[in-house]
Short mmCIF file of C-alpha atoms in Angstrom, two decimals:
data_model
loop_
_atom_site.label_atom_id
_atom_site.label_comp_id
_atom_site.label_asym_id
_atom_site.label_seq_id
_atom_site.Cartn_x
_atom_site.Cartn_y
_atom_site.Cartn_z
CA UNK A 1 43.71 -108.35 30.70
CA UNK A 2 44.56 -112.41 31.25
CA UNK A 3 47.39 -113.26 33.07
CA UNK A 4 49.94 -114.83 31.06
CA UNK A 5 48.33 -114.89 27.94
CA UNK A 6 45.90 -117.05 29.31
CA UNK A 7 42.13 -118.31 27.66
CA UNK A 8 39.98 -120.92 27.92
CA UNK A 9 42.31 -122.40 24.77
CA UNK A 10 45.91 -121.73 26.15
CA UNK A 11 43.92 -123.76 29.56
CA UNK A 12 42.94 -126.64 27.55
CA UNK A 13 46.45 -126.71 25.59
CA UNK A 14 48.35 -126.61 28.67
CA UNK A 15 46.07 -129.22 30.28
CA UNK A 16 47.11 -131.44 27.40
CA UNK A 17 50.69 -131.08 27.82
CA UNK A 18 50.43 -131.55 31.60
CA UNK A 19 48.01 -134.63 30.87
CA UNK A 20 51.27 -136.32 28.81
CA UNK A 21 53.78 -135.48 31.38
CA UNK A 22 52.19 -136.66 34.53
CA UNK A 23 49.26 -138.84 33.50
CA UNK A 24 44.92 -138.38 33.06
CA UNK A 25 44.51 -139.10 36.62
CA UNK A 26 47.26 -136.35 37.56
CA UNK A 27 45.68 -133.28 35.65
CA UNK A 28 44.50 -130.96 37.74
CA UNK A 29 43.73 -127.25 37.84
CA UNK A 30 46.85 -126.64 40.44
CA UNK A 31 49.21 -128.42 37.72
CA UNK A 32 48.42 -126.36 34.66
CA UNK A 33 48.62 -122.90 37.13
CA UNK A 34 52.14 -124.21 38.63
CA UNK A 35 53.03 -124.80 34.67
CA UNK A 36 52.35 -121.34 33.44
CA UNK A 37 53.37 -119.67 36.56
CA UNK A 38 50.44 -118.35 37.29
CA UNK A 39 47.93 -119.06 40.95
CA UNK A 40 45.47 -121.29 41.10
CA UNK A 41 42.39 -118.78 41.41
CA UNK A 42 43.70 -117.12 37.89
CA UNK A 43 42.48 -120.44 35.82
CA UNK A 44 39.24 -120.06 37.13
CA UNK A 45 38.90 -117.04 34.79
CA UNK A 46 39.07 -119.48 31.78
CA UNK A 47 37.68 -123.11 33.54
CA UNK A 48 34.98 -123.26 35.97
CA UNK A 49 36.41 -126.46 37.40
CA UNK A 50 38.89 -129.28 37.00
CA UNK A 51 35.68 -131.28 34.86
CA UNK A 52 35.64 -128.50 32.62
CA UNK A 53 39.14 -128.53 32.19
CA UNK A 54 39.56 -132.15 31.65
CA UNK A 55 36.33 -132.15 28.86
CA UNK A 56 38.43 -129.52 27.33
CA UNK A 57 41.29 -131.34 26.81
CA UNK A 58 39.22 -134.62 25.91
CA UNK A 59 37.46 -132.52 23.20
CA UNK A 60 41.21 -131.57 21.73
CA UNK A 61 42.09 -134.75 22.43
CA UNK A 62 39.81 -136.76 20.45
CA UNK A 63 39.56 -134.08 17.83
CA UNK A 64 43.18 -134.33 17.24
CA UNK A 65 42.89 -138.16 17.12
CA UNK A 66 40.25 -138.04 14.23
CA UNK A 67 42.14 -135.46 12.32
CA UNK A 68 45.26 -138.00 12.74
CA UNK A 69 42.84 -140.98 11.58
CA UNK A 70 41.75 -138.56 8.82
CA UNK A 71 44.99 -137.78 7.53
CA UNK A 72 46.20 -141.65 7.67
CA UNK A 73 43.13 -143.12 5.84
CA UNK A 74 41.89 -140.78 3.43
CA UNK A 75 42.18 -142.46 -0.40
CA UNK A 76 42.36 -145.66 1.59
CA UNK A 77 39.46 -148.65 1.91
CA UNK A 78 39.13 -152.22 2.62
CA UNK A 79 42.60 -153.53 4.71
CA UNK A 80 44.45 -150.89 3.85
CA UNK A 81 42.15 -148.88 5.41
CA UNK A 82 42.01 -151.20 8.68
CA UNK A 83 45.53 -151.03 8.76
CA UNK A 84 45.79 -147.46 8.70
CA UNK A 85 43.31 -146.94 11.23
CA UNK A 86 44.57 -149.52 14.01
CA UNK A 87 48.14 -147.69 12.88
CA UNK A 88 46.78 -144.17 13.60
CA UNK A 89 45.02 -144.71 17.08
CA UNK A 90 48.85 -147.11 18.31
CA UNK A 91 50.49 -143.72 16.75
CA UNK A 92 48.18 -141.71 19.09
CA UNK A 93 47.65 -143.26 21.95
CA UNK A 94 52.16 -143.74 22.08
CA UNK A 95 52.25 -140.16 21.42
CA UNK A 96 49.58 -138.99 24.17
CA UNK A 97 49.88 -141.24 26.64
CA UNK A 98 48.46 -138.96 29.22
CA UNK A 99 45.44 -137.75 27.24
CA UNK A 100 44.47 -141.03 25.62
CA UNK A 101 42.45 -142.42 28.11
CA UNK A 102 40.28 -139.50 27.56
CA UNK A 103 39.32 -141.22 24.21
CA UNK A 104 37.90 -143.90 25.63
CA UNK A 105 35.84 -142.36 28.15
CA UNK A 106 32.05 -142.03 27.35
CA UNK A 107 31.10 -138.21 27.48
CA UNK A 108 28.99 -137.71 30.08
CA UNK A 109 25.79 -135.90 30.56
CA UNK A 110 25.91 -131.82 29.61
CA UNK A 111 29.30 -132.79 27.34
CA UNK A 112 27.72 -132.11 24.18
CA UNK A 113 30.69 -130.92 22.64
CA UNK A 114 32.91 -133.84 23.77
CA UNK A 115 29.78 -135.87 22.76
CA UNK A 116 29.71 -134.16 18.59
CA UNK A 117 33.69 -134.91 18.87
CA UNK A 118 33.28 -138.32 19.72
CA UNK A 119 30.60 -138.89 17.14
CA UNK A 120 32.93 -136.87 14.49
CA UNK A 121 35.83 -139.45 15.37
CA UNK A 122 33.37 -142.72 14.80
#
């Protein structure tokens, strides 16, 4: 049985919240285990690696920013539309600033999931 309720999800959700409090360059594997009280070697259950981690959180992170620019636009077109959209990433990126930058990071090679959310969100 996980520790503390812990999965590969509860990882990646934690690794968001920890990515908005300290910053993208400050997530690590030690910060999410000293969040949920749990040691280090425990997350390696659920991540293989801080990479892994941080692709998790970048694949929640920009799926939650094209579900935000879905919600904004939809019915919309033409300025209205443009408006919504530049409204919708601002809205984001000041409400995640720690994750953000994972947005506009290329996925790299073997992130084919990050790579299908980042298509999804263009």
């Amino acid at each position: 049985m996980p520790r503390a309720g812990l999965t590969p999800d509860r990882v990646a959700e934690l690794g968001c919240q920890v990515a908005d409090e300290v910053g993208w360059d400050s997530l690590t594997l030690a910060a999410v285990a000293q969040r949920v009280g749990v040691r280090l070697p425990s997350l390696y259950k659920h991540v293989a690696n801080v990479e892994d981690l941080r692709t998790r959180v970048a694949v929640r992170t920009v799926t939650d920013l094209r579900q935000e620019v879905e919600r904004r636009c939809h019915g919309l077109s033409g300025r209205a539309a443009l408006g919504a959209l530049a409204h919708a990433y601002r809205g984001f990126a000041r409400s995640n600033p720690g994750r953000y930058p994972a947005v506009v990071r290329a996925p790299g090679e073997g992130q084919a999931e990050l790579a299908g959310a980042a298509t999804a969100l263009l």
